[in-house]
Coordinates of C-alpha atoms in Angstrom, one line a residue:
X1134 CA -62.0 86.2 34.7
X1135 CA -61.4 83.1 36.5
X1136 CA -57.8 82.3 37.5
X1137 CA -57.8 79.0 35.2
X1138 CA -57.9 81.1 32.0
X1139 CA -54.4 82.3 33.0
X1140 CA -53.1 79.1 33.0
X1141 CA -50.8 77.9 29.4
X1142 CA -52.8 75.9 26.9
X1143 CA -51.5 72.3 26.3
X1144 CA -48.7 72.1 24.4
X1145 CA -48.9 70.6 21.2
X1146 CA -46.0 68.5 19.2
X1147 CA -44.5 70.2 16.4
X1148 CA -45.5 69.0 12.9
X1149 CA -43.7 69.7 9.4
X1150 CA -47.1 69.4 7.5
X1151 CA -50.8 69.1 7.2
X1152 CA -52.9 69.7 10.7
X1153 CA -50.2 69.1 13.0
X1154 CA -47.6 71.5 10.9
X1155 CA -50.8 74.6 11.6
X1156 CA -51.4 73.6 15.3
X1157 CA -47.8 73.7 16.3
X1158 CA -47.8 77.5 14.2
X1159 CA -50.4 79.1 15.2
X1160 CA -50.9 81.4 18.4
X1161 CA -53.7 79.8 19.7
X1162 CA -51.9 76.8 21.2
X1163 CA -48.6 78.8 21.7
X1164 CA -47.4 79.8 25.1
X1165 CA -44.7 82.6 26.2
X1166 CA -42.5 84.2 23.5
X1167 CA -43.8 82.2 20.5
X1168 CA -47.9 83.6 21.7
X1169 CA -46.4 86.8 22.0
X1170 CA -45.2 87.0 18.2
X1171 CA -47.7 85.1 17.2
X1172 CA -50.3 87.2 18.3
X1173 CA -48.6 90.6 16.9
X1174 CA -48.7 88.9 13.8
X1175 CA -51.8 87.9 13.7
X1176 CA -53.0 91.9 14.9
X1177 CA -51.4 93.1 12.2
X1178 CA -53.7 90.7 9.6
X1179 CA -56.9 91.8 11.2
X1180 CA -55.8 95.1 11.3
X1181 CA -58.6 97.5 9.4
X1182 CA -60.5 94.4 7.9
X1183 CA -64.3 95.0 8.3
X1184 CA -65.3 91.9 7.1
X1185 CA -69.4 91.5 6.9
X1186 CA -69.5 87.7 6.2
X1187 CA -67.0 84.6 5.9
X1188 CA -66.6 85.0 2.5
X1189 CA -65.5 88.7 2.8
X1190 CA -62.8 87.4 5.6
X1191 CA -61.6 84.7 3.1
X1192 CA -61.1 87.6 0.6
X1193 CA -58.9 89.9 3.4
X1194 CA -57.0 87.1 4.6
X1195 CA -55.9 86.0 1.2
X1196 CA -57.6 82.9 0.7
X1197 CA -60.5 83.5 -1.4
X1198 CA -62.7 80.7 -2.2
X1199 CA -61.1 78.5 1.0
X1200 CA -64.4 77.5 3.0
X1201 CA -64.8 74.5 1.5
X1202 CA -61.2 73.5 3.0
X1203 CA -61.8 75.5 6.0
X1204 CA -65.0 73.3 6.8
X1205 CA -62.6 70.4 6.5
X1206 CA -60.2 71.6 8.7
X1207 CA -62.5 72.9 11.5
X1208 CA -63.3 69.3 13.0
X1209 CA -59.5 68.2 13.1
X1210 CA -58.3 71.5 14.5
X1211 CA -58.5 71.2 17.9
X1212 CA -55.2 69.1 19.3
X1213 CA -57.7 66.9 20.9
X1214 CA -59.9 65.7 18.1
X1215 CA -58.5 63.4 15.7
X1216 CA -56.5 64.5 12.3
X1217 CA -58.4 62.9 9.2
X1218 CA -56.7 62.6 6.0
X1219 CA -59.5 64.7 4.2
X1220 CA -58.5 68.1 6.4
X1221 CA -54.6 67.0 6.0
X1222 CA -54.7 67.2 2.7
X1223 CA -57.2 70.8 2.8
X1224 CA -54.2 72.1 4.6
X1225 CA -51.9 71.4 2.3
X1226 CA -53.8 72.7 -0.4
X1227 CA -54.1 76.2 1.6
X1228 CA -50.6 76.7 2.7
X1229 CA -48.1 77.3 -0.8
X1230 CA -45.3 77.6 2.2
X1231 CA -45.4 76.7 5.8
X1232 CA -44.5 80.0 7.6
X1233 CA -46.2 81.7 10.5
X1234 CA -47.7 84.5 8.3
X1235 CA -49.7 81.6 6.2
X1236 CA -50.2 79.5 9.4
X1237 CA -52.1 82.9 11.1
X1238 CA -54.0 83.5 8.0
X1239 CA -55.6 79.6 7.9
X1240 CA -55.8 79.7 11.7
X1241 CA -57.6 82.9 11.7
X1242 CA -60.5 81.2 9.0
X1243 CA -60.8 78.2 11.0
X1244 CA -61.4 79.7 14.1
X1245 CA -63.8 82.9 12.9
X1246 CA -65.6 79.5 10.4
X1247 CA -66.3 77.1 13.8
X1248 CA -67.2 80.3 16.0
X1249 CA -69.4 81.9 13.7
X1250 CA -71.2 79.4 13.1
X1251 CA -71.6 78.1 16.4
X1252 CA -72.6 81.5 17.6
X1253 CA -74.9 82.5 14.8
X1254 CA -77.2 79.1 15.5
X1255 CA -77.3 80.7 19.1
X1256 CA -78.2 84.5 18.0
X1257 CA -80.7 82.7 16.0
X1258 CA -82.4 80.1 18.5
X1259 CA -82.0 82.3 21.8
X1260 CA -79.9 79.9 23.3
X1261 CA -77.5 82.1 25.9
X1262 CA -74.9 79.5 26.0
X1263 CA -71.9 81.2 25.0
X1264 CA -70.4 79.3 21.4
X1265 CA -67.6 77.8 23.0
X1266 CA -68.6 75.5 25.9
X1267 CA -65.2 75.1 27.2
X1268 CA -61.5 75.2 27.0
X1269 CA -58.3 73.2 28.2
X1270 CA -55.7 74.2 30.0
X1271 CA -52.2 73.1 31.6
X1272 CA -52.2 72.9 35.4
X1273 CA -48.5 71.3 35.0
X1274 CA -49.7 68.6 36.6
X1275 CA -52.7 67.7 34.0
X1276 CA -55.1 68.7 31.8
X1277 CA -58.2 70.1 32.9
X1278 CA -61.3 71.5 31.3
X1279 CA -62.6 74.7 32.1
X1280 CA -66.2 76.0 31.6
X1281 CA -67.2 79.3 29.7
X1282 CA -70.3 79.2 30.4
X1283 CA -70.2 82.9 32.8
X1284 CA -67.2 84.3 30.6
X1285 CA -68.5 86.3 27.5
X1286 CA -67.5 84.9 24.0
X1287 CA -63.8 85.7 23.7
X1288 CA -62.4 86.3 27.3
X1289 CA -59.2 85.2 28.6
X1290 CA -55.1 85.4 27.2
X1291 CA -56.0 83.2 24.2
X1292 CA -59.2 84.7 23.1
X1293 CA -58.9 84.7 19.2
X1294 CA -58.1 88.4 17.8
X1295 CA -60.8 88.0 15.6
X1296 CA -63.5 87.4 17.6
X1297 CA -65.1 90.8 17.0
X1298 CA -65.2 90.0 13.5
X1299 CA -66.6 86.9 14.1
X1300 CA -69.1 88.2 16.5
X1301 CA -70.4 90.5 13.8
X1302 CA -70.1 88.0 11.1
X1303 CA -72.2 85.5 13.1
X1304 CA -74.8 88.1 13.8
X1305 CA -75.3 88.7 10.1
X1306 CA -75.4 84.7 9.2
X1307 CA -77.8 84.4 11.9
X1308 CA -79.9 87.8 10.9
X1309 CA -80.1 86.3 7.2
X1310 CA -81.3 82.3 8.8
X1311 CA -83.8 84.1 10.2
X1312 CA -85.6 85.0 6.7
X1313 CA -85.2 81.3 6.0
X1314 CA -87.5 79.8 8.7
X1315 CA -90.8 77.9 8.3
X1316 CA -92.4 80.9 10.4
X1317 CA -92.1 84.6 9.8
X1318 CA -89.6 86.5 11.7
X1319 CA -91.5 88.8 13.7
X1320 CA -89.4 91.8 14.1
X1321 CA -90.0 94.7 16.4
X1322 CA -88.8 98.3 15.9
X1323 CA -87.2 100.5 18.7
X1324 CA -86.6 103.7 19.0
X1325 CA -83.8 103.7 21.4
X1326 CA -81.4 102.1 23.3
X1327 CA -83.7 101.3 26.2
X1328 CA -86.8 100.4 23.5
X1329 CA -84.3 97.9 21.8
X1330 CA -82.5 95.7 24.8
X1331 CA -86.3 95.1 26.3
X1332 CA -87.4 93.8 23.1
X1333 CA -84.8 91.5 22.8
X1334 CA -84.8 90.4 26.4
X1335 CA -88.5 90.0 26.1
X1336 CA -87.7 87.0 23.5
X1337 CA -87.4 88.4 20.2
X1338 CA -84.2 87.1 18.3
X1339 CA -83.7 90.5 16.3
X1340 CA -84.7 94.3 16.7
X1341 CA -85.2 97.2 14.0
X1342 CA -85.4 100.9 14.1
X1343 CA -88.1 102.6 12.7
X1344 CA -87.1 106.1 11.1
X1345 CA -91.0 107.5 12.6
X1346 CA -90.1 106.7 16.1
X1347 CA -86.1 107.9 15.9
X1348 CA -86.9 110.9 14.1
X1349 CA -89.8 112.0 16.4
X1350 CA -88.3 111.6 19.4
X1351 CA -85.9 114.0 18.0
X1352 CA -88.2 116.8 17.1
X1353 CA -88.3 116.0 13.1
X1354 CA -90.6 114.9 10.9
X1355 CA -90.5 111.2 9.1
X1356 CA -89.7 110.6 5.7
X1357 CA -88.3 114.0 4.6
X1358 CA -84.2 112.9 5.0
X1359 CA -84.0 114.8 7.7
X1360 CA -83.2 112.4 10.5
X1361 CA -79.9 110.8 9.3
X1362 CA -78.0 112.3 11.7
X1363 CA -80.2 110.7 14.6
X1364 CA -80.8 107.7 12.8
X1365 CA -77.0 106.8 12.3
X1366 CA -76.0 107.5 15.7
X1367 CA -78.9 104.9 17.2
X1368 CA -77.9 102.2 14.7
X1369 CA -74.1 102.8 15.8
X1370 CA -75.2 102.5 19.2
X1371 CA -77.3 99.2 19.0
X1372 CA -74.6 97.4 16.5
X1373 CA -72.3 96.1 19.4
X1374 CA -75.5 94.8 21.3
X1375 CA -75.5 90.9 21.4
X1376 CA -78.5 90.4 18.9
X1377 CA -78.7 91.3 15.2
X1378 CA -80.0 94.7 14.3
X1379 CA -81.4 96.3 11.3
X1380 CA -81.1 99.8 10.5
X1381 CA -84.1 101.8 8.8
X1382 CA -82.0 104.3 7.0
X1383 CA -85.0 105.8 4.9
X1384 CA -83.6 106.8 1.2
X1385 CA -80.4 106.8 2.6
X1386 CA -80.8 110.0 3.5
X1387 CA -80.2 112.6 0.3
X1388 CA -76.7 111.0 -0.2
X1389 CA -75.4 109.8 -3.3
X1390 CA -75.0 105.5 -3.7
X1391 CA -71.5 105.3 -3.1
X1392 CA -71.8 107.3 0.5
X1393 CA -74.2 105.3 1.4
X1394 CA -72.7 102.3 0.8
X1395 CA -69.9 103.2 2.3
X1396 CA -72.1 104.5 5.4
X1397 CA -74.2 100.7 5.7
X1398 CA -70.2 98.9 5.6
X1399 CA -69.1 100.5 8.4
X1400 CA -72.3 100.8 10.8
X1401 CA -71.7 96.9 11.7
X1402 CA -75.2 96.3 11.8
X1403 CA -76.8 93.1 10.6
X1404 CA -79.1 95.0 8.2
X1405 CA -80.7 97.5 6.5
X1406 CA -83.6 98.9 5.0
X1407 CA -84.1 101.3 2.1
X1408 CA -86.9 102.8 0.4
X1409 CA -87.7 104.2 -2.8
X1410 CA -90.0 106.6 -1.3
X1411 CA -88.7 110.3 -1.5
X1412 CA -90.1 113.5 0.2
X1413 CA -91.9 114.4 -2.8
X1414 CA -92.3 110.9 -4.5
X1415 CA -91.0 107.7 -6.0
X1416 CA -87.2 107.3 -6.9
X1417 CA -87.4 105.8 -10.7
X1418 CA -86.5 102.1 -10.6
X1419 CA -83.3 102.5 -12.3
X1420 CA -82.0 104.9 -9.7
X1421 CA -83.1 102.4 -6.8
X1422 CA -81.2 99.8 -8.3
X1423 CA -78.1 102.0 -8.6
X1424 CA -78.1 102.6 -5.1
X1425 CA -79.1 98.3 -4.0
X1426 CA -76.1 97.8 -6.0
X1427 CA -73.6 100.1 -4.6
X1428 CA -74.6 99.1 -0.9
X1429 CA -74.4 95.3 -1.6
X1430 CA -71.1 95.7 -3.7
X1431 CA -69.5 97.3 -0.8
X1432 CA -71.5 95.7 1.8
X1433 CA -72.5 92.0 0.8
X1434 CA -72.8 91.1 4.2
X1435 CA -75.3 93.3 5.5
X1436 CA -79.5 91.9 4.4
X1437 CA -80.9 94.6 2.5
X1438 CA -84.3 95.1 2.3
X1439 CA -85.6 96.9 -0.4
X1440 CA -88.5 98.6 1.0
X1441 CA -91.0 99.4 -1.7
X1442 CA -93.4 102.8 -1.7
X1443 CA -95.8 102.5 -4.2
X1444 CA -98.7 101.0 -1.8
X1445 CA -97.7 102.6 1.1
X1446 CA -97.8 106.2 -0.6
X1447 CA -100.8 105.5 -3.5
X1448 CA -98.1 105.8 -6.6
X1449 CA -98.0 103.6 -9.1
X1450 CA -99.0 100.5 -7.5
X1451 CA -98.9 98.6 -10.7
X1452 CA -95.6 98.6 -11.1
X1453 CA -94.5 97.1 -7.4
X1454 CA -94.1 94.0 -8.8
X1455 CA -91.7 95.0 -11.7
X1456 CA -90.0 97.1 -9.1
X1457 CA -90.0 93.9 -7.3
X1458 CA -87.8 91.9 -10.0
X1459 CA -86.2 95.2 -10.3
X1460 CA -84.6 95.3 -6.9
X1461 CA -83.5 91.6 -6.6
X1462 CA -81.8 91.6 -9.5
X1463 CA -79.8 94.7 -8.6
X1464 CA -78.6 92.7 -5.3
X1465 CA -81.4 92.9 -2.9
X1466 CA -81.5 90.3 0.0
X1467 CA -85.1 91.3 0.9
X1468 CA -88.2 93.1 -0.5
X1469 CA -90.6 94.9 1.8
X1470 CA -93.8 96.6 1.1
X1471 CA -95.6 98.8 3.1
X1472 CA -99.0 99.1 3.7
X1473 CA -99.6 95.1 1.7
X1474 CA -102.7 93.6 2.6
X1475 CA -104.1 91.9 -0.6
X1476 CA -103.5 87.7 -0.1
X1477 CA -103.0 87.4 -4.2
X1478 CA -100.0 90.1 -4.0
X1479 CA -98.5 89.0 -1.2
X1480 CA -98.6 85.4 -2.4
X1481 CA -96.9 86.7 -6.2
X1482 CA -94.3 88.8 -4.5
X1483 CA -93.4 86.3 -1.6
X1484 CA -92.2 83.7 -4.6
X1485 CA -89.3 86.5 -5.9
X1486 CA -87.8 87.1 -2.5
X1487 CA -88.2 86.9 1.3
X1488 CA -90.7 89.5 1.7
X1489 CA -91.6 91.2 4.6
X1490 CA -95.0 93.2 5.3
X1491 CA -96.2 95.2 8.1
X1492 CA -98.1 93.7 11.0
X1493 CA -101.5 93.4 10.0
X1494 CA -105.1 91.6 11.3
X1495 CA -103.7 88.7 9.4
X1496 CA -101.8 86.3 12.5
X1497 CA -98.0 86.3 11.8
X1498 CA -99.0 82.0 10.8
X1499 CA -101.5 83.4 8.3
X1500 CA -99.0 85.5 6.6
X1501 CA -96.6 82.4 6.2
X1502 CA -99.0 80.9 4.7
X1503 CA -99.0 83.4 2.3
X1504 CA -95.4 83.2 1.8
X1505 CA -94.4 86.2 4.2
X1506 CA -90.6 85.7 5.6
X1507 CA -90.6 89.0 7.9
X1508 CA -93.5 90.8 9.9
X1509 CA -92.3 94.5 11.2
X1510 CA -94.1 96.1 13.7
X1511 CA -93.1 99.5 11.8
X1512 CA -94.2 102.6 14.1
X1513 CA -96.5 101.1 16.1
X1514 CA -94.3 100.3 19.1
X1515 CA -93.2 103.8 19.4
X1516 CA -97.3 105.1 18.5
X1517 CA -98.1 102.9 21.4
X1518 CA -95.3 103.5 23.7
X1519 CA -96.5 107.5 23.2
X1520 CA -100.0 106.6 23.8
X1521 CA -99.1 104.6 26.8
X1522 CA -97.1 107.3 28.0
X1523 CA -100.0 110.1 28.2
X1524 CA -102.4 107.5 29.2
X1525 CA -100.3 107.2 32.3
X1526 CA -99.6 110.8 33.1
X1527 CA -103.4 111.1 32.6
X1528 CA -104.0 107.9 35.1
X1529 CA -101.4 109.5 37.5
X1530 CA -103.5 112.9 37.3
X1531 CA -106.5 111.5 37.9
X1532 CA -105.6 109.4 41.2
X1533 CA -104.7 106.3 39.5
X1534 CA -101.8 104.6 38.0
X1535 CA -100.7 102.2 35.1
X1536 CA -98.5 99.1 35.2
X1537 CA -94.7 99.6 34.2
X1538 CA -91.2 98.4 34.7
X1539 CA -89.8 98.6 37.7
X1540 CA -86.3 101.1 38.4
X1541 CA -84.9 97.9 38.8
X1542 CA -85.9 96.1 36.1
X1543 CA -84.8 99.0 33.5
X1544 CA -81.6 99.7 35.2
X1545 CA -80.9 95.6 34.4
X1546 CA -82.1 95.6 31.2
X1547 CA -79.7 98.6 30.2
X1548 CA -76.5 96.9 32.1
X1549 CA -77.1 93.8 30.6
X1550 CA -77.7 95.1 27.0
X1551 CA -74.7 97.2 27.1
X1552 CA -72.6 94.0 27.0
X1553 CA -71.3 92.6 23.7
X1554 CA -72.0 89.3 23.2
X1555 CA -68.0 89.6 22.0
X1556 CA -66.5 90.6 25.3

């Protein structure tokens, strides 16, 4: 950490109302006895929230239905912007008294609003710049600026206590902009740690799991709920990485709606998919919608894409669009249909929801055409990577080799990915 982030913040005049009343309250431009209390207090707010979105934090924090306000505030907040009337008077409509408590809860919105946004258009883009450019602080002689650019998001005396929630929040906004673009998100799969920090570093925004690859490395086959186990423990693993992830969690594994919901809130992933598939068949649409809606009640957050069977298993393929409707209406973020080829279809069901399809001989631009949101590589990675594998073993037996990452190149790949974006 560089010596400069030790240094006090400016200090800022004190202020009986509006902007100036929050600066001269809050912990982040506090120094000495007043940061110390300051930042207890504010501990003690974040402490066991599990927020998923902005919203959400609103809700914890005690301001529901704030952003609007908070939005206003966010430009003025920063002692060396300038105070407009407009984010005064949003101030004043958020605080019913002026004590620390209410100061720490607005503070704590403004800063998880400006950071989560500002980190959730990187996480989207690829840009590596870290979401805060820079930060002031007191030399006792002057005021100087220092960069952030080699300190991860969050580092130093000051850092906000909430930046892991913002960190996750951010990767959720960004995981669900992603589903909004002109061009499909093409989305690869991994099976492991290793599998998912090369795909990212390769260029890809976001990373899935797919429930073939997870459960066969393991020894078990796919699509029978028996991989939950294995398939929990590799989404909790990837969730701190500093991209969005998405979780293939099958059926959800045997368990009843309200476990599973409670599992997909606390995984802190960015998504999740489930299926109506069951090891013996379809789940009835009403029993699919129970569970959508008991993971999006408790986990609104998190994209859920409701990964439909009927095409991808021969059953009932006339009803996928009804099951379609179905799952949107029960919360759904996303539909997904495996094994969707015909243009007509994709074109019908692309108009009720971002839908993603497998990759197919169809161009990732051809499918947007169609409509497609989300192309998923599924399996295939891991199918490849296997085939890859014995192709080279075979090469190596034979006299010959194959090409591969270095040592090198994996052991950076796995140091850099083990680093949350957060700090």
């Amino acid at each position: 950490m560089s010596e400069e982030l030790l240094l006090p913040v400016p200090s800022v005049p004190p202020g009986d109302t509006g902007v100036a009343w929050l600066q001269s309250s809050v912990v982040r431009f506090s120094n000495g006895p007043d940061h110390t209390r300051r930042r207890a207090l504010t501990e003690r707010l974040l402490d066991g929230v599990r927020a998923g979105s902005l919203d959400e934090l609103a809700i914890a924090l005690g301001l529901p239905g704030s952003l609007d306000d908070i939005a206003r505030i966010a430009p003025s907040y920063q002692p060396h912007e300038p105070i407009t009337a407009a984010a005064d008077a949003a101030v004043e409509r958020l605080a019913t008294t002026h004590d620390e408590e209410t100061a720490a809860r607005i503070g704590l919105l403004v800063q998880a609003w400006a950071a989560t946004h500002a980190l959730a258009d990187r996480l989207r883009t690829g840009d590596t710049a870290p979401p805060v450019p820079l930060t002031r602080r007191d030399t006792g002689n002057s005021v100087i600026e220092v960069g952030l650019a080699n300190h991860p998001f969050g580092r130093g005396p000051h850092a906000c206590p909430g930046r892991h929630l913002a960190t996750r929040i951010a990767k959720n906004t960004a995981f669900r902009a992603l589903h909004q673009q002109a061009d499909p998100l093409v989305l690869p799969n991994a099976w492991d740690h290793a599998s998912a920090v090369a795909l990212h570093a390769a260029g890809f925004p976001a990373v899935g799991t797919t429930s073939l690859g997870v459960a066969a490395a393991h020894g078990i086959p796919d699509g029978m709920g028996l991989a939950g186990d294995q398939a929990v423990a590799l989404a909790r693993l990837l969730a701190d990485l500093p991209f969005p992830v998405t979780a293939d969690l099958e059926s959800g594994f045997g368990a009843p709606p309200h476990e599973v919901a409670d599992l997909v809130a606390g995984l802190g992933v960015a998504g999740v998919n489930l299926e109506d598939g069951r090891p013996h068949g379809l789940a009835t649409p009403a029993e699919q919608a129970e569970l959508i809606t008991a993971v999006k009640t408790r986990a609104p957050g998190v994209f859920l894409n409701a990964r439909i069977d009927t095409h991808w298993l021969g059953l009932a393929p006339e009803e996928t669009a009804d099951r379609a409707r179905r799952y949107v209406d029960a919360g759904a973020d996303g539909i997904f249909v495996a094994g969707l080829t015909e243009p007509r279809e994709i074109e019908e069901l692309a108009a009720l929801a971002p839908l993603n399809v497998l990759a197919q001989q169809r161009t990732p631009k051809e499918l947007g055409e169609l409509g497609v949101k989300r192309v998923s590589t599924g399996s295939l990675l891991f199918r490849a990577a296997l085939h890859h594998t014995v192709a080279t073993a075979e090469a190596v037996r034979d006299g010959g080799t194959a090409p591969a990452f270095s040592y090198e190149d994996v052991q950076e790949l796995v140091s850099r990915g083990t680093r949350s974006a957060a700090g």
